[in-house]
PDB file of C-alpha atoms in Angstrom:
ATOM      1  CA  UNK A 797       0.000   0.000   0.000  1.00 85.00           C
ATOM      2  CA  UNK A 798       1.543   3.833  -1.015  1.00 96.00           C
ATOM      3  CA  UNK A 799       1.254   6.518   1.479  1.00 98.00           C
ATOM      4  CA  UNK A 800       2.011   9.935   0.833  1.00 98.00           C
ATOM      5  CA  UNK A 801       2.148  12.800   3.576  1.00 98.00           C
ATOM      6  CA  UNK A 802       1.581  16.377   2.357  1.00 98.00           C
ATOM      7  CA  UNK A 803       2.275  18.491   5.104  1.00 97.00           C
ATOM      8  CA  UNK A 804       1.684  22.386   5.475  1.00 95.00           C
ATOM      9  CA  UNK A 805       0.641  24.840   7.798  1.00 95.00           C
ATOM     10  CA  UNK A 806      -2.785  25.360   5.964  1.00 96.00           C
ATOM     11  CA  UNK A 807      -3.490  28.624   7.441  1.00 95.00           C
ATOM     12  CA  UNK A 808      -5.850  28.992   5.825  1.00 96.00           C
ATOM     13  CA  UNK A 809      -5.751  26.042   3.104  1.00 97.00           C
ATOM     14  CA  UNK A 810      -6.589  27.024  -0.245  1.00 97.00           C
ATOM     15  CA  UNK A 811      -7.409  25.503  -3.510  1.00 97.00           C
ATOM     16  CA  UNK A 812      -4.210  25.514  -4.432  1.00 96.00           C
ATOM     17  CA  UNK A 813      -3.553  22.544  -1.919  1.00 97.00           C
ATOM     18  CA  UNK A 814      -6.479  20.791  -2.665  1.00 97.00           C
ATOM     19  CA  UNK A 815      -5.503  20.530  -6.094  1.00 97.00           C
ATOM     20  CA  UNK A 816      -2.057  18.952  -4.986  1.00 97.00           C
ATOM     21  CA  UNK A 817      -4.249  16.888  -2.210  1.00 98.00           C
ATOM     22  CA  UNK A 818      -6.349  15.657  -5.103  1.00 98.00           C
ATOM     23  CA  UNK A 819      -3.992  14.725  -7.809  1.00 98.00           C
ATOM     24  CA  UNK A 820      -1.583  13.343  -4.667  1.00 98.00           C
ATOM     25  CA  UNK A 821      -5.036  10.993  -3.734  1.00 98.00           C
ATOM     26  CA  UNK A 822      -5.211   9.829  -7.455  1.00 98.00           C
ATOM     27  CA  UNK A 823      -1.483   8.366  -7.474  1.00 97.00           C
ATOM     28  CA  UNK A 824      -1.227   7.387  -3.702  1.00 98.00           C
ATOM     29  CA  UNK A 825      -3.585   4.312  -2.185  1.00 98.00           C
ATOM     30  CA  UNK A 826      -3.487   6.887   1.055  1.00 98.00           C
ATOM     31  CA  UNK A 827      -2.553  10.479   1.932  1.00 98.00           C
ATOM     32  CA  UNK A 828      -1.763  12.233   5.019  1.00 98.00           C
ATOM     33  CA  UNK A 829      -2.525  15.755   5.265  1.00 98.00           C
ATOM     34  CA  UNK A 830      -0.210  16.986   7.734  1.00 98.00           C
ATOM     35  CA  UNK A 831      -0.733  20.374   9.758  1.00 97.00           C
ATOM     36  CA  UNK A 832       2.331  21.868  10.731  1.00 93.00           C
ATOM     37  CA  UNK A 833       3.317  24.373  13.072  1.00 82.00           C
ATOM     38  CA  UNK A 834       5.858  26.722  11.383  1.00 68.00           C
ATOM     39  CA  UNK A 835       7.940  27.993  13.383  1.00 66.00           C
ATOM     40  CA  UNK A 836       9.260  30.820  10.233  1.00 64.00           C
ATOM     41  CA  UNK A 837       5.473  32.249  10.644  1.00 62.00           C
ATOM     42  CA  UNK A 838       5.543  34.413  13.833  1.00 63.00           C
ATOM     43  CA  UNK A 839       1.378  34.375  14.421  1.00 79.00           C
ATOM     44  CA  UNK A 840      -1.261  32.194  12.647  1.00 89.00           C
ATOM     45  CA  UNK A 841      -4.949  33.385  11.857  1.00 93.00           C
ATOM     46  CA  UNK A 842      -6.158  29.739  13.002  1.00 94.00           C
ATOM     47  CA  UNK A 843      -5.012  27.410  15.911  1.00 94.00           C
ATOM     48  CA  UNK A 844      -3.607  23.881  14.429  1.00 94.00           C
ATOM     49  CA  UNK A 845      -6.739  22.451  15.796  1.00 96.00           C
ATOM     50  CA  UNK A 846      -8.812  25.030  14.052  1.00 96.00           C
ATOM     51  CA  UNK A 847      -7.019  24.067  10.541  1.00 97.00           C
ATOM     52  CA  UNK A 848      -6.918  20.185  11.177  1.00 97.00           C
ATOM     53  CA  UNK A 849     -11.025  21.094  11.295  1.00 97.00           C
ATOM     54  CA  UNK A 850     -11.090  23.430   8.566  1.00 98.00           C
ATOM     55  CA  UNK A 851      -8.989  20.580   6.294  1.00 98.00           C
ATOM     56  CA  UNK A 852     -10.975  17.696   7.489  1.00 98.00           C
ATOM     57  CA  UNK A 853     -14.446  19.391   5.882  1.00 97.00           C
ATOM     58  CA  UNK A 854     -12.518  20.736   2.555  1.00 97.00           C
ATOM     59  CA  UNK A 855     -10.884  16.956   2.247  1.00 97.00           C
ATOM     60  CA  UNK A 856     -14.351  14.915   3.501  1.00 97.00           C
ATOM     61  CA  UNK A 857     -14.662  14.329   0.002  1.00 96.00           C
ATOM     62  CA  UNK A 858     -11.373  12.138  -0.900  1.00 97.00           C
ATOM     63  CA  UNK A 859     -12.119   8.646   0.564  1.00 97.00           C
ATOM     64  CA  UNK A 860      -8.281   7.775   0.988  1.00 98.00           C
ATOM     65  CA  UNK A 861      -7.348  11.331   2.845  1.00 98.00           C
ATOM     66  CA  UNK A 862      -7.018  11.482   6.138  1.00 98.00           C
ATOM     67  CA  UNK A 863      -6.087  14.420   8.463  1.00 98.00           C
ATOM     68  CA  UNK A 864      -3.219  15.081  11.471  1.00 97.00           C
ATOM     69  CA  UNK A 865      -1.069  17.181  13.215  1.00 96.00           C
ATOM     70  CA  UNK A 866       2.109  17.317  14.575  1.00 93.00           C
ATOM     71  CA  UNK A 867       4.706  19.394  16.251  1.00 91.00           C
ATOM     72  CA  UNK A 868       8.093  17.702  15.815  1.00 93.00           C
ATOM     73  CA  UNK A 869       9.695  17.911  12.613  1.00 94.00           C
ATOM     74  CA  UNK A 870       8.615  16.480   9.436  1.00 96.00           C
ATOM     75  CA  UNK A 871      11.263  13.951   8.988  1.00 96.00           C
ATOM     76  CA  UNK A 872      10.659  12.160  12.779  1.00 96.00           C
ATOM     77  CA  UNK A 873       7.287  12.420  11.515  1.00 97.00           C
ATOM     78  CA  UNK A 874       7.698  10.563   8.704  1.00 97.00           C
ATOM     79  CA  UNK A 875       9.638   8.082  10.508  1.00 96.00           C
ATOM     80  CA  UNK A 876       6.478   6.308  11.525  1.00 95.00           C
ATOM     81  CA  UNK A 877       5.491   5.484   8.268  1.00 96.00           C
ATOM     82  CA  UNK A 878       8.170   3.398   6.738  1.00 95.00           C
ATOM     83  CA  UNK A 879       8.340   3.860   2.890  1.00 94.00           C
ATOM     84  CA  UNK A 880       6.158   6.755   2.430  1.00 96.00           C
ATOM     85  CA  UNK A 881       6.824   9.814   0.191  1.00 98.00           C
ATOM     86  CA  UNK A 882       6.318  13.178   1.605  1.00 98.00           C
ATOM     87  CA  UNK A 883       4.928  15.514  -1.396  1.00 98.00           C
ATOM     88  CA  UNK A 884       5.291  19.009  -1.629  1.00 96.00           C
ATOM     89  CA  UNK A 885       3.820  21.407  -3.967  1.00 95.00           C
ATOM     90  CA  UNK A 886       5.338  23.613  -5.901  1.00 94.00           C
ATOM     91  CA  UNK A 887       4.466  26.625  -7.593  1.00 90.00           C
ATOM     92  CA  UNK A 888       7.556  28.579  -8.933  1.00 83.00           C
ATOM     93  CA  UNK A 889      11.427  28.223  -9.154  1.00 80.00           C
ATOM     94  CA  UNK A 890      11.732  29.630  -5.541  1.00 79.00           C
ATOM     95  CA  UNK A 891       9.629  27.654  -3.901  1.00 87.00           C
ATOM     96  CA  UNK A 892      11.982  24.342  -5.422  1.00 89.00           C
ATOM     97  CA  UNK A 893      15.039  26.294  -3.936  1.00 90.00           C
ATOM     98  CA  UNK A 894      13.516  26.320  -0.551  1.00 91.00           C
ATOM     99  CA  UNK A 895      12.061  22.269  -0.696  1.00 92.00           C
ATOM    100  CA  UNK A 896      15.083  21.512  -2.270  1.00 93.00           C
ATOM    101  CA  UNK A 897      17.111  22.838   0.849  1.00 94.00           C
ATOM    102  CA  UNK A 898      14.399  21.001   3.257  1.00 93.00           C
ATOM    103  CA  UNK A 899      14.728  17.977   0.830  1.00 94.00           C
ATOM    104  CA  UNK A 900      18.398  17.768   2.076  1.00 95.00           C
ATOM    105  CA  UNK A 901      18.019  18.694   5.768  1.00 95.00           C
ATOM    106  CA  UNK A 902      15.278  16.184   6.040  1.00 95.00           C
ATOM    107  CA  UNK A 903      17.156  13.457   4.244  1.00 95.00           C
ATOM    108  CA  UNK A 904      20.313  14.078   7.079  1.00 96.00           C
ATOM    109  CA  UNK A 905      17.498  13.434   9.699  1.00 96.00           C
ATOM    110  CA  UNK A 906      15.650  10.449   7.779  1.00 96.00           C
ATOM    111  CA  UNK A 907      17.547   9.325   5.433  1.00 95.00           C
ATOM    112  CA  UNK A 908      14.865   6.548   4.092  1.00 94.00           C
ATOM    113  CA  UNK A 909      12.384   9.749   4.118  1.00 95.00           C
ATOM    114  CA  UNK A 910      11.391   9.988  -0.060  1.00 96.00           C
ATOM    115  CA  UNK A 911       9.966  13.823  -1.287  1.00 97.00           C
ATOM    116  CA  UNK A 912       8.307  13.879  -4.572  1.00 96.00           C
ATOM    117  CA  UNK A 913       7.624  17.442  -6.157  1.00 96.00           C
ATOM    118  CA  UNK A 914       4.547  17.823  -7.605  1.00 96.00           C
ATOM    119  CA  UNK A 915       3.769  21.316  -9.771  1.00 94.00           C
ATOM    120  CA  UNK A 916       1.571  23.591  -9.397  1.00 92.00           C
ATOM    121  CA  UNK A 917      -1.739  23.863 -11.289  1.00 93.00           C
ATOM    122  CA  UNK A 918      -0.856  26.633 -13.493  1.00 90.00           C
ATOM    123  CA  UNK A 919      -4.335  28.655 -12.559  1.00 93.00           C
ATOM    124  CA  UNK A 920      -3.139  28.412  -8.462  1.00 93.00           C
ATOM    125  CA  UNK A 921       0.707  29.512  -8.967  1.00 91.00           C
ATOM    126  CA  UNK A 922      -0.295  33.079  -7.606  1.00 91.00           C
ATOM    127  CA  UNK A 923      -2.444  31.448  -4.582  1.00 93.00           C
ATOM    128  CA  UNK A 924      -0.643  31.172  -1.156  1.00 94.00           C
ATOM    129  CA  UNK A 925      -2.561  31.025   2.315  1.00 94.00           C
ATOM    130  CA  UNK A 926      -0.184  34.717   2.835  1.00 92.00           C
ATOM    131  CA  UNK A 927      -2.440  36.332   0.112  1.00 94.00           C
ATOM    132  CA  UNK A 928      -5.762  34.698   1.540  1.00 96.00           C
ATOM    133  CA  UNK A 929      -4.980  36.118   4.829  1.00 94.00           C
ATOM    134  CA  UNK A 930      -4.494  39.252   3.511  1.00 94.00           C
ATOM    135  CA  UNK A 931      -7.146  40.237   1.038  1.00 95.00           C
ATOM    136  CA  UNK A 932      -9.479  38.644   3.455  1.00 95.00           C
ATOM    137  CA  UNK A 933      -8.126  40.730   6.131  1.00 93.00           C
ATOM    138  CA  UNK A 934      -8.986  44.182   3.513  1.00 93.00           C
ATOM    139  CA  UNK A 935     -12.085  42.371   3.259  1.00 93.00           C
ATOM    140  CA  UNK A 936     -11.676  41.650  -0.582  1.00 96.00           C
ATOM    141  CA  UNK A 937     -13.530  38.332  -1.836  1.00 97.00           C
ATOM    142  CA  UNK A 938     -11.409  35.505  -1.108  1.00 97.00           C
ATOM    143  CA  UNK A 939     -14.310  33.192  -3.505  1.00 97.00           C
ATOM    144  CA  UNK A 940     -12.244  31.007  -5.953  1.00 96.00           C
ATOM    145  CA  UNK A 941      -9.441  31.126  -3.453  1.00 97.00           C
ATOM    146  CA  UNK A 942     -10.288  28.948  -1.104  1.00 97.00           C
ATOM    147  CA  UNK A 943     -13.243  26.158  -0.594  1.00 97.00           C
ATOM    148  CA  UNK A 944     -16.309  27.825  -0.556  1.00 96.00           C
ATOM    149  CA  UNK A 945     -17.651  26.141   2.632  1.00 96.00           C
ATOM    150  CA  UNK A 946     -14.386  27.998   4.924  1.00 97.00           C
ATOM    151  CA  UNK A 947     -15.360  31.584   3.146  1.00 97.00           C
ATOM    152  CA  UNK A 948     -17.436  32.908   5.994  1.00 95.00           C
ATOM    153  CA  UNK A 949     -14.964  31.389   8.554  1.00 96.00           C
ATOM    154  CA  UNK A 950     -12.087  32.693   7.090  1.00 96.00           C
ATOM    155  CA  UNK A 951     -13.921  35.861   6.943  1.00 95.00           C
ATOM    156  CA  UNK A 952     -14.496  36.099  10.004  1.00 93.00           C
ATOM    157  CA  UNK A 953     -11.785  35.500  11.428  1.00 94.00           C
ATOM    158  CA  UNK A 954      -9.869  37.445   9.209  1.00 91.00           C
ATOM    159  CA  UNK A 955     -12.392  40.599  10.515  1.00 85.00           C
ATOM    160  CA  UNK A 956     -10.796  39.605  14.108  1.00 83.00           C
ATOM    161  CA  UNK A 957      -7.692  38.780  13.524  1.00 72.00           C
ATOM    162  CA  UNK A 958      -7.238  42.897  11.710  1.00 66.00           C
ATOM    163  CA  UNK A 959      -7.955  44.362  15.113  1.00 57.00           C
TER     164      UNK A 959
END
């Protein structure tokens, strides 16, 4: 049986990861959708437990994803799951320069750990859970950005999280 882990902080996810999610569900028997804290990203507009909710609905409808956390790093995460491949998206030339460089780290930490790079839809190469938080935060429609049934709550949020 594959397994694939695509990990992220998802704050907020987009459809920019649910298009990697979905073609990663098509070519792996199951995938892990794995919320990370980043520790780069001084304050998040959800709580991990927020976003494992929030990518638990948007996901409900791939049959082989399932949803966790974690707060260690992603290669002693991976560790218990022997033989699965850790997929990252990628949208442009610097975002292979950075998961290149975590491609290496990781492998000194796990060296059986596998990453496969998967590109970007072209349509969602612009789209980063940054430029959610913002326009949402200006109050500018966020629809076609992320799943419509998180618009409200990112919203919302985002109406909070300004002041």
């Amino acid at each position: 049986m594959s397994l694939a882990i695509c990990p992220g902080s998802f704050d907020p996810i987009t459809l920019g990861h649910l298009n990697i999610i979905r073609r990663t569900s098509k070519i792996f028997d199951e995938v892990i959708v794995c919320i990370m804290q980043n520790a780069a990203k001084s304050s998040s507009m959800f709580t991990i437990e927020e976003r494992v909710d929030m990518v638990r609905r948007a996901c409900s409808r791939y049959p082989n994803v399932r949803v966790d956390s974690q707060h260690c790093l992603l290669a002693e995460y991976a560790r218990q799951y022997p033989g699965c491949v850790v997929v990252k998206g990628l949208r442009a030339a610097s975002d292979f320069e950075y998961e290149f460089q975590m491609n290496l780290a990781n492998k000194k930490i796990n060296p059986d750990m596998e990453t496969m790079f998967l590109a970007s839809d072209g349509k969602y190469n612009f789209l980063s859970s940054s430029l959610v938080r913002e326009l949402a935060s200006y109050g500018a429609d966020i629809t076609g950005y992320v799943p419509n049934e998180l618009i409200d709550e990112i919203n919302l949020r985002a109406k909070q999280w300004r002041k």
